Short mmCIF file of C-alpha atoms in Angstrom, two decimals:
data_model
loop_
_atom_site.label_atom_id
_atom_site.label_comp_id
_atom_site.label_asym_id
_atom_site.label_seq_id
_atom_site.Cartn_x
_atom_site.Cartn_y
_atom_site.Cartn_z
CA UNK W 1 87.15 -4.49 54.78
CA UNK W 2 83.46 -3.95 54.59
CA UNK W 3 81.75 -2.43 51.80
CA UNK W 4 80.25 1.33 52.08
CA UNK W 5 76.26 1.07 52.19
CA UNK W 6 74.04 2.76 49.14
CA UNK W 7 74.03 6.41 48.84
CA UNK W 8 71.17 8.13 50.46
CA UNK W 9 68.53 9.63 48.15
CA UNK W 10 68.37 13.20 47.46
CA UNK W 11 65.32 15.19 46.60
CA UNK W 12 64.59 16.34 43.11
CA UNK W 13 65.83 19.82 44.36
CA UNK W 14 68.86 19.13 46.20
CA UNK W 15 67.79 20.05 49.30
CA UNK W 16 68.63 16.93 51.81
CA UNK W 17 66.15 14.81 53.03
CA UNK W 18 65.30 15.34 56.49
CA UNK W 19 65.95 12.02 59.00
CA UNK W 20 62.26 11.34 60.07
CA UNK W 21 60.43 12.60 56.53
CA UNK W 22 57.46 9.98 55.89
CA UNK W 23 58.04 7.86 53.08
CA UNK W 24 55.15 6.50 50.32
CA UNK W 25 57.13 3.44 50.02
CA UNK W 26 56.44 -0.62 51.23
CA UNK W 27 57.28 -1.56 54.38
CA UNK W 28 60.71 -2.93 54.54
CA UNK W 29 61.63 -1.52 50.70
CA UNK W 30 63.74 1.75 52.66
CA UNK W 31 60.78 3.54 50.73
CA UNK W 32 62.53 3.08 46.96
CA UNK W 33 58.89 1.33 45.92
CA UNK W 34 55.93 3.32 45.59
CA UNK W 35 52.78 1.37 47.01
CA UNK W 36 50.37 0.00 44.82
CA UNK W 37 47.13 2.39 43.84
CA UNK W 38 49.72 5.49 44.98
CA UNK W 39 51.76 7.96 42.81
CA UNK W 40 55.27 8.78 44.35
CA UNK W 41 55.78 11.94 46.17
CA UNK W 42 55.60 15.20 43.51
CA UNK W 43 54.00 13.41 40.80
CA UNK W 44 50.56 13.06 39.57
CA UNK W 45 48.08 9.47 38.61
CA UNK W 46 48.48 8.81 34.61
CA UNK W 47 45.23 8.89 32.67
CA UNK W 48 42.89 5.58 32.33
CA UNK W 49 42.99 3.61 29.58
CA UNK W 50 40.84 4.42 26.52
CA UNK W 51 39.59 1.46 25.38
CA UNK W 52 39.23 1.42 21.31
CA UNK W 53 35.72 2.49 19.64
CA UNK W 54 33.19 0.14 19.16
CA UNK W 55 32.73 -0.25 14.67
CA UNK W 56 30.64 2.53 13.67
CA UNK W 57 29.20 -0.70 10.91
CA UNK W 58 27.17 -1.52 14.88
CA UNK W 59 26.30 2.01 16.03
CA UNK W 60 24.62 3.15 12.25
CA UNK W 61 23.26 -0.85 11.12
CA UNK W 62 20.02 -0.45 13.28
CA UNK W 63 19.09 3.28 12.82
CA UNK W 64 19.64 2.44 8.99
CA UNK W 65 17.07 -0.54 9.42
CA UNK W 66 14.94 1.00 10.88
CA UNK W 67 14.96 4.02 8.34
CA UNK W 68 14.40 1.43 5.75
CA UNK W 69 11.39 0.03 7.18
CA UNK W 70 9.65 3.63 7.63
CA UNK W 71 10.39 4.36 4.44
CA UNK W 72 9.04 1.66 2.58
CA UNK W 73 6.24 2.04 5.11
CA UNK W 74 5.87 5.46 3.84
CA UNK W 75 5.46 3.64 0.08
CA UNK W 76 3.15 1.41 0.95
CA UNK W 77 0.69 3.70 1.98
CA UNK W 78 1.49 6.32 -0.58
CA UNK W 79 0.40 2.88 -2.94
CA UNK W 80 -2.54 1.55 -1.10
CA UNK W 81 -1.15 -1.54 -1.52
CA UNK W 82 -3.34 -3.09 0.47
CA UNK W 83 -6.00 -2.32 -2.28
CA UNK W 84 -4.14 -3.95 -5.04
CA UNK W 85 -5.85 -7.36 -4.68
CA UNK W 86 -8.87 -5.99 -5.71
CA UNK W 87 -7.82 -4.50 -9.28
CA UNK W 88 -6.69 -8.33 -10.61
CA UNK W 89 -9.83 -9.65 -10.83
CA UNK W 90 -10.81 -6.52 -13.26
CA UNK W 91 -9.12 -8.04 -16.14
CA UNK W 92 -9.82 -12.06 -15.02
CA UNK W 93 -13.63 -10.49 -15.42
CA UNK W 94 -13.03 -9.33 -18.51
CA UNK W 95 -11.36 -12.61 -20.09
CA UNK W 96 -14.38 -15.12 -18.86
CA UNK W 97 -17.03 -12.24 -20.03
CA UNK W 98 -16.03 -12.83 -23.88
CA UNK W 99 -15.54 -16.72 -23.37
CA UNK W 100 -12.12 -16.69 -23.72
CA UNK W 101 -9.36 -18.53 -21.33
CA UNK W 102 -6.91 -16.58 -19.88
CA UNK W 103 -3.49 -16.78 -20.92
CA UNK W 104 -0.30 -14.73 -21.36
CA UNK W 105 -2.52 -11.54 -22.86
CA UNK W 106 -4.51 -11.48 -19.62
CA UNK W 107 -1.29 -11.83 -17.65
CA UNK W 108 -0.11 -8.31 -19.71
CA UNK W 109 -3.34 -6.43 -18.85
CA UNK W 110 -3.29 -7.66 -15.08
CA UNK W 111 0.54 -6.19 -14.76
CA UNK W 112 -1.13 -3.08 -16.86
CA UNK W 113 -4.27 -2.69 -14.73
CA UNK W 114 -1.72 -3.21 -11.43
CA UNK W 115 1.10 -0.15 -12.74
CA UNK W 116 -2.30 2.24 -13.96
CA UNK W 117 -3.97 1.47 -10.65
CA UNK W 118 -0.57 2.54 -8.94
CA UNK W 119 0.11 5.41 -10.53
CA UNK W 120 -3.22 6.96 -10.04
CA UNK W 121 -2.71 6.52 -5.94
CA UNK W 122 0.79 8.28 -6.54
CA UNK W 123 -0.63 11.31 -8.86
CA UNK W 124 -4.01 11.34 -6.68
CA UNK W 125 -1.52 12.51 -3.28
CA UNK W 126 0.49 14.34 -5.50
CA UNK W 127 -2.37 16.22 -6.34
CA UNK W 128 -4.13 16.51 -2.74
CA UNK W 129 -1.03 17.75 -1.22
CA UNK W 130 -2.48 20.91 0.18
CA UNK W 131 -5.57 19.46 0.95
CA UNK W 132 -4.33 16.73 2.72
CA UNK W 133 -1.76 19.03 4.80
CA UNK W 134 -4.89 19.88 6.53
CA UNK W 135 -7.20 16.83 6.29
CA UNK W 136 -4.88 14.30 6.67
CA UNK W 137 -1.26 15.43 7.88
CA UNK W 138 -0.24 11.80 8.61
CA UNK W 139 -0.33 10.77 4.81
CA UNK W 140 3.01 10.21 3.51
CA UNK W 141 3.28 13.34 1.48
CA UNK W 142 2.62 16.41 3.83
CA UNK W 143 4.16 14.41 7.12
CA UNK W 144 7.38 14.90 5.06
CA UNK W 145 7.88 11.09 4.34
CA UNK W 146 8.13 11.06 0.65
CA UNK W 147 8.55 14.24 -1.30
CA UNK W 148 6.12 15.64 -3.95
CA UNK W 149 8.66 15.02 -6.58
CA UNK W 150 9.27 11.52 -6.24
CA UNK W 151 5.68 11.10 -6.29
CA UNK W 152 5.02 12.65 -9.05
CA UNK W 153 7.73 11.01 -10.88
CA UNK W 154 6.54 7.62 -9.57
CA UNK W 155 3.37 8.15 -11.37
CA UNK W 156 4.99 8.84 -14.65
CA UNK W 157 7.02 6.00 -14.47
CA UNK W 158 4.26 3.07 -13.19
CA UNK W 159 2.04 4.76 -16.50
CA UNK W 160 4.91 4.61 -18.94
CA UNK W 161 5.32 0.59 -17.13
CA UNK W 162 1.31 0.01 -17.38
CA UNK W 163 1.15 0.92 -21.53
CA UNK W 164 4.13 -1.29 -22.09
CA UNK W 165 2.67 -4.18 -20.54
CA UNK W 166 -0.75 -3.14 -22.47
CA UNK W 167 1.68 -3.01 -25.33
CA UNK W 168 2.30 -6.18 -25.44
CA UNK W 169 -1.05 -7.58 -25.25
CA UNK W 170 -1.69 -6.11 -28.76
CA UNK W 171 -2.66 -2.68 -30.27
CA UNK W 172 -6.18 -2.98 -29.34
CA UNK W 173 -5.13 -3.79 -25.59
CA UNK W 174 -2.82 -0.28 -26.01
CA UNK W 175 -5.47 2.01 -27.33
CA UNK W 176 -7.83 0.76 -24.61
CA UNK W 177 -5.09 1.11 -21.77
CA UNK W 178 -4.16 4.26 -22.83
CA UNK W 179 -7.85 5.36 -22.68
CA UNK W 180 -7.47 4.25 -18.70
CA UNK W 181 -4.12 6.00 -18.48
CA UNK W 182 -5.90 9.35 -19.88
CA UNK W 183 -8.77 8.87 -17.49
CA UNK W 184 -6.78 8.08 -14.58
CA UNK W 185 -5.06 11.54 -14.97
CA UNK W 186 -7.91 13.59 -16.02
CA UNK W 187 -9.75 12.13 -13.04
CA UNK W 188 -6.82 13.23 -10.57
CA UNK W 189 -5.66 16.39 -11.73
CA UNK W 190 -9.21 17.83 -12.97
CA UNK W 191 -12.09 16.25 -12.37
CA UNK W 192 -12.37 14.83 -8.79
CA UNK W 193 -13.68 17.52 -6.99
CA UNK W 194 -16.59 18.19 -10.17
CA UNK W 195 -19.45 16.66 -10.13
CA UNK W 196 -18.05 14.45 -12.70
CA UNK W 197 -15.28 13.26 -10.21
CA UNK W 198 -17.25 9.58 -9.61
CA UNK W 199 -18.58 8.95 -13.37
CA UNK W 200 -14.73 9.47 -14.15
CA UNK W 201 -13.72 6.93 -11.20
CA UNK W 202 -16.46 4.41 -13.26
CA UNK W 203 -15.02 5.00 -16.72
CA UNK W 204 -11.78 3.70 -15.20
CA UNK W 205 -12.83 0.72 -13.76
CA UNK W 206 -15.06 0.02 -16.94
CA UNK W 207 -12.06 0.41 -19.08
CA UNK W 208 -9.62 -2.10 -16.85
CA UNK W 209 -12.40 -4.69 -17.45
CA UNK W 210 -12.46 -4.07 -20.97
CA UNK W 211 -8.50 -4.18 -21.11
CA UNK W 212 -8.90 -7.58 -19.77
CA UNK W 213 -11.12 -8.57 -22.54
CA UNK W 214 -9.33 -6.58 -25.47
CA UNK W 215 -6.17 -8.42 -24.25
CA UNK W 216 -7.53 -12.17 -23.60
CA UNK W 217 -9.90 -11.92 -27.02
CA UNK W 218 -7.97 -10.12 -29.20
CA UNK W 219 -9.67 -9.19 -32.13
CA UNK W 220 -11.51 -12.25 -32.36
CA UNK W 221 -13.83 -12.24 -29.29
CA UNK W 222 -16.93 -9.73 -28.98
CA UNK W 223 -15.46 -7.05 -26.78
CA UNK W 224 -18.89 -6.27 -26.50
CA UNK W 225 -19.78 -9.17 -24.30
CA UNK W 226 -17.61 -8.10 -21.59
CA UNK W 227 -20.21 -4.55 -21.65
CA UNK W 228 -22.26 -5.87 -19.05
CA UNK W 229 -19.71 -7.29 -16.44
CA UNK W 230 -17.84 -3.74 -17.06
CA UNK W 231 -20.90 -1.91 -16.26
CA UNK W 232 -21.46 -3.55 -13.10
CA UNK W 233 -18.30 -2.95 -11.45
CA UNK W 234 -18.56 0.58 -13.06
CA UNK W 235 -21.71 1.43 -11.11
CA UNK W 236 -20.28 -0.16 -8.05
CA UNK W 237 -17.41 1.90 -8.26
CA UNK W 238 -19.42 4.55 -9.02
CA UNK W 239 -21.46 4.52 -5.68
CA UNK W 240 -18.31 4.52 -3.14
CA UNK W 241 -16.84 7.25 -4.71
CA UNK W 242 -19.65 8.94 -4.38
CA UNK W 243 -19.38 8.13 -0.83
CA UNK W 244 -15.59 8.49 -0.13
CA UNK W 245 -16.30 12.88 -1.08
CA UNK W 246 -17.60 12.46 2.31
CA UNK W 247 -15.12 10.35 4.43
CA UNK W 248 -12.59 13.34 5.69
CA UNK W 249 -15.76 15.11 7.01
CA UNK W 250 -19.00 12.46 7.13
CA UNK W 251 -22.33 14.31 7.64
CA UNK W 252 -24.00 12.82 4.47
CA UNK W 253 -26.28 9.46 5.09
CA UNK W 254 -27.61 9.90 1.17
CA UNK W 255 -24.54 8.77 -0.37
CA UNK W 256 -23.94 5.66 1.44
CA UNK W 257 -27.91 4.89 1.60
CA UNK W 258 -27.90 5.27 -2.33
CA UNK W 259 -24.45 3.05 -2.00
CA UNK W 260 -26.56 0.03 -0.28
CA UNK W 261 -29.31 0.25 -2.53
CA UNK W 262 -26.80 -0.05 -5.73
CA UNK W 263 -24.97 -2.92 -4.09
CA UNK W 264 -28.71 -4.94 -2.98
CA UNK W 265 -29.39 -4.55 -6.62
CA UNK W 266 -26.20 -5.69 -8.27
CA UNK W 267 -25.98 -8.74 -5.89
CA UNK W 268 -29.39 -10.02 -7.03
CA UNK W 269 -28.65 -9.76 -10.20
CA UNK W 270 -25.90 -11.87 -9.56
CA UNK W 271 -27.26 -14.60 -7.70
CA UNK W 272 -28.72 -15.56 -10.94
CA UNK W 273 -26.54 -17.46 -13.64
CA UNK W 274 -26.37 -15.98 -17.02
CA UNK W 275 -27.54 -18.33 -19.25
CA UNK W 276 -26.26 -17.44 -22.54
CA UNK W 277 -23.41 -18.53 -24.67
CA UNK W 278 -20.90 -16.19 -25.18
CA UNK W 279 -21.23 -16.12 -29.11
CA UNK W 280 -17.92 -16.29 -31.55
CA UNK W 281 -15.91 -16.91 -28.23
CA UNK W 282 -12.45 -18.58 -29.53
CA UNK W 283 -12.16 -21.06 -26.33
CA UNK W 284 -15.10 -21.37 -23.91
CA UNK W 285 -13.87 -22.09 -20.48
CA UNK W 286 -17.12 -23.09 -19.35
CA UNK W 287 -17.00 -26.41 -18.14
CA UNK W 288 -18.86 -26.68 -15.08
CA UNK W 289 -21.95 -24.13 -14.93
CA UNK W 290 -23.20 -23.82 -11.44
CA UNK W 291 -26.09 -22.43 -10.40
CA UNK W 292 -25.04 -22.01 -6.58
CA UNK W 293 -21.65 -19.85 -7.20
CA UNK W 294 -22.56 -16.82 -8.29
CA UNK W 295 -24.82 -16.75 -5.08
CA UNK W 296 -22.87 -17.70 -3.13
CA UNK W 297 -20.09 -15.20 -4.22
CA UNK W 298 -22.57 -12.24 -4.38
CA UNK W 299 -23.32 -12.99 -0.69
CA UNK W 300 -19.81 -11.68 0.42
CA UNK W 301 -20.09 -9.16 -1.74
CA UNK W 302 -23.52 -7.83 -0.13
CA UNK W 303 -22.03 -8.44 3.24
CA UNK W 304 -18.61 -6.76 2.35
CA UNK W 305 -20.08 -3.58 1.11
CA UNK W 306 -23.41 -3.69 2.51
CA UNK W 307 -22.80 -3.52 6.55
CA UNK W 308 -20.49 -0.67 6.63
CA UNK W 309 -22.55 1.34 4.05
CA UNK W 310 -25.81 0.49 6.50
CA UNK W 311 -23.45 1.70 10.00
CA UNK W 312 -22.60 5.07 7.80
CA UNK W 313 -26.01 5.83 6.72
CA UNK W 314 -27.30 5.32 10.35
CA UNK W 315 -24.18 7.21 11.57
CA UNK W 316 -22.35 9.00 8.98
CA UNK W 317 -19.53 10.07 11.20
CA UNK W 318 -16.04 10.11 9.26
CA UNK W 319 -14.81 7.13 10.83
CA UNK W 320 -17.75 4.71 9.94
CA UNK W 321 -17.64 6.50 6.44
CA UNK W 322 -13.90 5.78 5.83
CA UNK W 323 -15.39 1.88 6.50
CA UNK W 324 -17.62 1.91 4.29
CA UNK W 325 -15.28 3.32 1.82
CA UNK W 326 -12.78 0.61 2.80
CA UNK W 327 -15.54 -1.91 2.52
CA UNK W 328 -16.58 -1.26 -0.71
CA UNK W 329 -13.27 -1.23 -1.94
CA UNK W 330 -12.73 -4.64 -0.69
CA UNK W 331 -16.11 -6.12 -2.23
CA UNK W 332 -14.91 -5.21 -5.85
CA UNK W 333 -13.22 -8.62 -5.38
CA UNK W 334 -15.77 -11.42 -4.27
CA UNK W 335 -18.05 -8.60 -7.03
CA UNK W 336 -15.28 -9.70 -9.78
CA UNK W 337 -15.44 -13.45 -8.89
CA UNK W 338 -19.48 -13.44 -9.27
CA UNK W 339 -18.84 -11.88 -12.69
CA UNK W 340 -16.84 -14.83 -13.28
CA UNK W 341 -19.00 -17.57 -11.89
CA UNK W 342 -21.89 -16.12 -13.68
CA UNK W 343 -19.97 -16.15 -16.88
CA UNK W 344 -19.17 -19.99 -16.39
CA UNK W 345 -15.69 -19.83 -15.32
CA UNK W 346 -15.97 -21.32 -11.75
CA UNK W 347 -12.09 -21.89 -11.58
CA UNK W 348 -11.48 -18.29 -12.23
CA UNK W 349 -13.80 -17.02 -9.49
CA UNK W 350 -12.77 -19.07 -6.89
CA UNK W 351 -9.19 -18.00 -7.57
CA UNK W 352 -10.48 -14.59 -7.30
CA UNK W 353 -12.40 -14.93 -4.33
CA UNK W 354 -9.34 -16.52 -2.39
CA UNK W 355 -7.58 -12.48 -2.64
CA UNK W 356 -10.30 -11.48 -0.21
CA UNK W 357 -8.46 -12.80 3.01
CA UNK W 358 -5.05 -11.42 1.70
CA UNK W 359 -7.31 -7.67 1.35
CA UNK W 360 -8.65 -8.30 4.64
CA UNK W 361 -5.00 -8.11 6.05
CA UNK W 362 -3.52 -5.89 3.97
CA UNK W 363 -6.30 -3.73 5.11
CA UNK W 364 -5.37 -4.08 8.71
CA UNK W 365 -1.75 -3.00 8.43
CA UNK W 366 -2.37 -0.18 5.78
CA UNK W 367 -5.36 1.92 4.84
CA UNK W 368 -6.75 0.96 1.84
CA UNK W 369 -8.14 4.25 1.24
#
């Protein structure tokens, strides 16, 4: 007896299948197999497969990077800190003017000089906000970088840091810091746009030599003998400020022709050795007087400060007076280490004169000015 067959297949509805329908199915399979890539008759392809997320840690590590590096970008030129070579050698100055060798006091009054000199750049775009919205709209401040507030709050805090360090180069170093602190305010929030705006810019450089010497001497070395190496890195500072009220809209060739003649004068001056002992100085450093370094660092510093002041008197466009600005800025330091060679420290200034290539490409990368 054989064996009945399968059943035929019925549709879904019950209606019987006719003999000769078409079938989806493989060859040979009596159409029970749907082919491969096809669906079977009445129904419709499943969805793809999702494939899992990738970690957001991936999609967010770069942008976040990125944001980092803008920001502390945005820091660096709020800072100038490609100006901050140039204030070290203020308080080195300072030490070799009164004879005296620096040591951990000096040390104090360079980390002083560095948080003062900081917190004025901070308070001075604080305070040029509105100006600089239309003068500059790419400093930090008004291109929405940093806010006011932190600025503002940054300055507080690098001056409270500066007169603690002073602190701790003695009372005398503190009184004389916090006569830089006061100046350094009064000077951003007052007095810059007065006629009195550069004299105040002097005072403060004055004073950060003098810290240097109030915190290296103590009360034992004549303060007094580090008058003359203050006032000559006053009056230099003097004549680029006096120049830099010009660099947003140029048009003055007095300023930096008055610059160039201050600078000639100052570097002759210091091509010639001062021969005097530094009297009741504690601990001379002067061990190897040379009669050759203090020319031969005033040369750099006529150079530095004297080419760009001559291209902005010729052509006192804003561009070439922002250089000169820049430049003089930059010749504070080979100025500093001809204070020090002249003052018989020849260690000291050619420590100082090695900042100049590390200003030269700071200066490159941000704006010293």
């Amino acid at each position: 007896m054989s064996r009945p067959g399968p059943a035929p297949l019925r549709p879904l509805n019950g209606a019987a299948a006719p003999a000769d329908a078409p079938t989806n199915g493989l060859p040979g399979a009596r159409g029970t197999a749907p082919a491969p890539g096809r669906s079977p008759a009445g129904t419709r392809p499943g969805p793809a497969p999702v494939l899992p997320p990738a970690p957001a840690a991936d999609a967010t590590a770069a942008p976040r990077r990125a944001r980092g590096r803008a920001r502390a970008r945005a820091w660096a030129e709020l800072l100038r800190v490609s100006a901050l070579s140039t204030v070290v050698g203020d308080a080195l100055a300072g030490a070799t003017a009164v004879g005296a060798r620096p040591g951990r006091g000096t040390a104090a009054a360079v980390g002083a000089s560095l948080c003062l000199y900081e917190a004025g750049m901070a308070l001075n775009d604080w305070a040029d906000r509105t100006e600089d919205a239309v003068d500059r709209p790419h400093r930090p401040l008004p291109s929405g970088r940093i806010a006011p507030r932190e600025a503002l709050a940054a300055a507080g805090l690098l001056t409270a840091g500066g007169l603690a360090l002073a602190a701790r180069a003695g009372r005398p170093a503190l009184a004389v810091a916090g006569g830089l602190a006061a100046t350094v305010w009064a000077y951003d929030l007052r007095l810059k746009h007065t006629p009195a705006g550069p004299a105040a810019m002097a005072a403060a450089r004055t004073l950060d030599v003098l810290l240097g010497a109030t915190a290296t001497g103590g009360r034992t070395a004549p303060v007094r003998a580090a008058v003359p190496a203050s006032a000559a890195l006053g009056l230099h500072t003097w004549a680029v400020t006096t120049v830099s009220r010009h660099e947003t809209r140029g048009g003055s060739t007095t300023a930096p022709l008055a610059a160039l003649a201050t600078a000639t004068a100052l570097a002759t001056a210091l091509a010639r050795p001062d021969r005097r002992p530094a009297e009741g100085a504690p601990q001379a450093p002067r061990g190897g007087r040379s009669p050759l370094l203090p020319a031969l660092c005033a040369l750099p510093y006529l150079r530095t400060a004297g080419r760009p002041l001559l291209h902005a008197a010729l052509n006192p466009s804003p561009e070439l007076t922002q250089r000169a600005v820049g430049g003089g800025i930059r010749a504070m330091i080979p100025l500093q280490a001809a204070l020090a060679a002249r003052a018989g420290a020849p260690a000291v200034a050619l420590g100082v004169l090695a900042l100049a290539p590390l200003a030269r490409a700071l200066a490159r990368k941000v704006n010293p000015t």
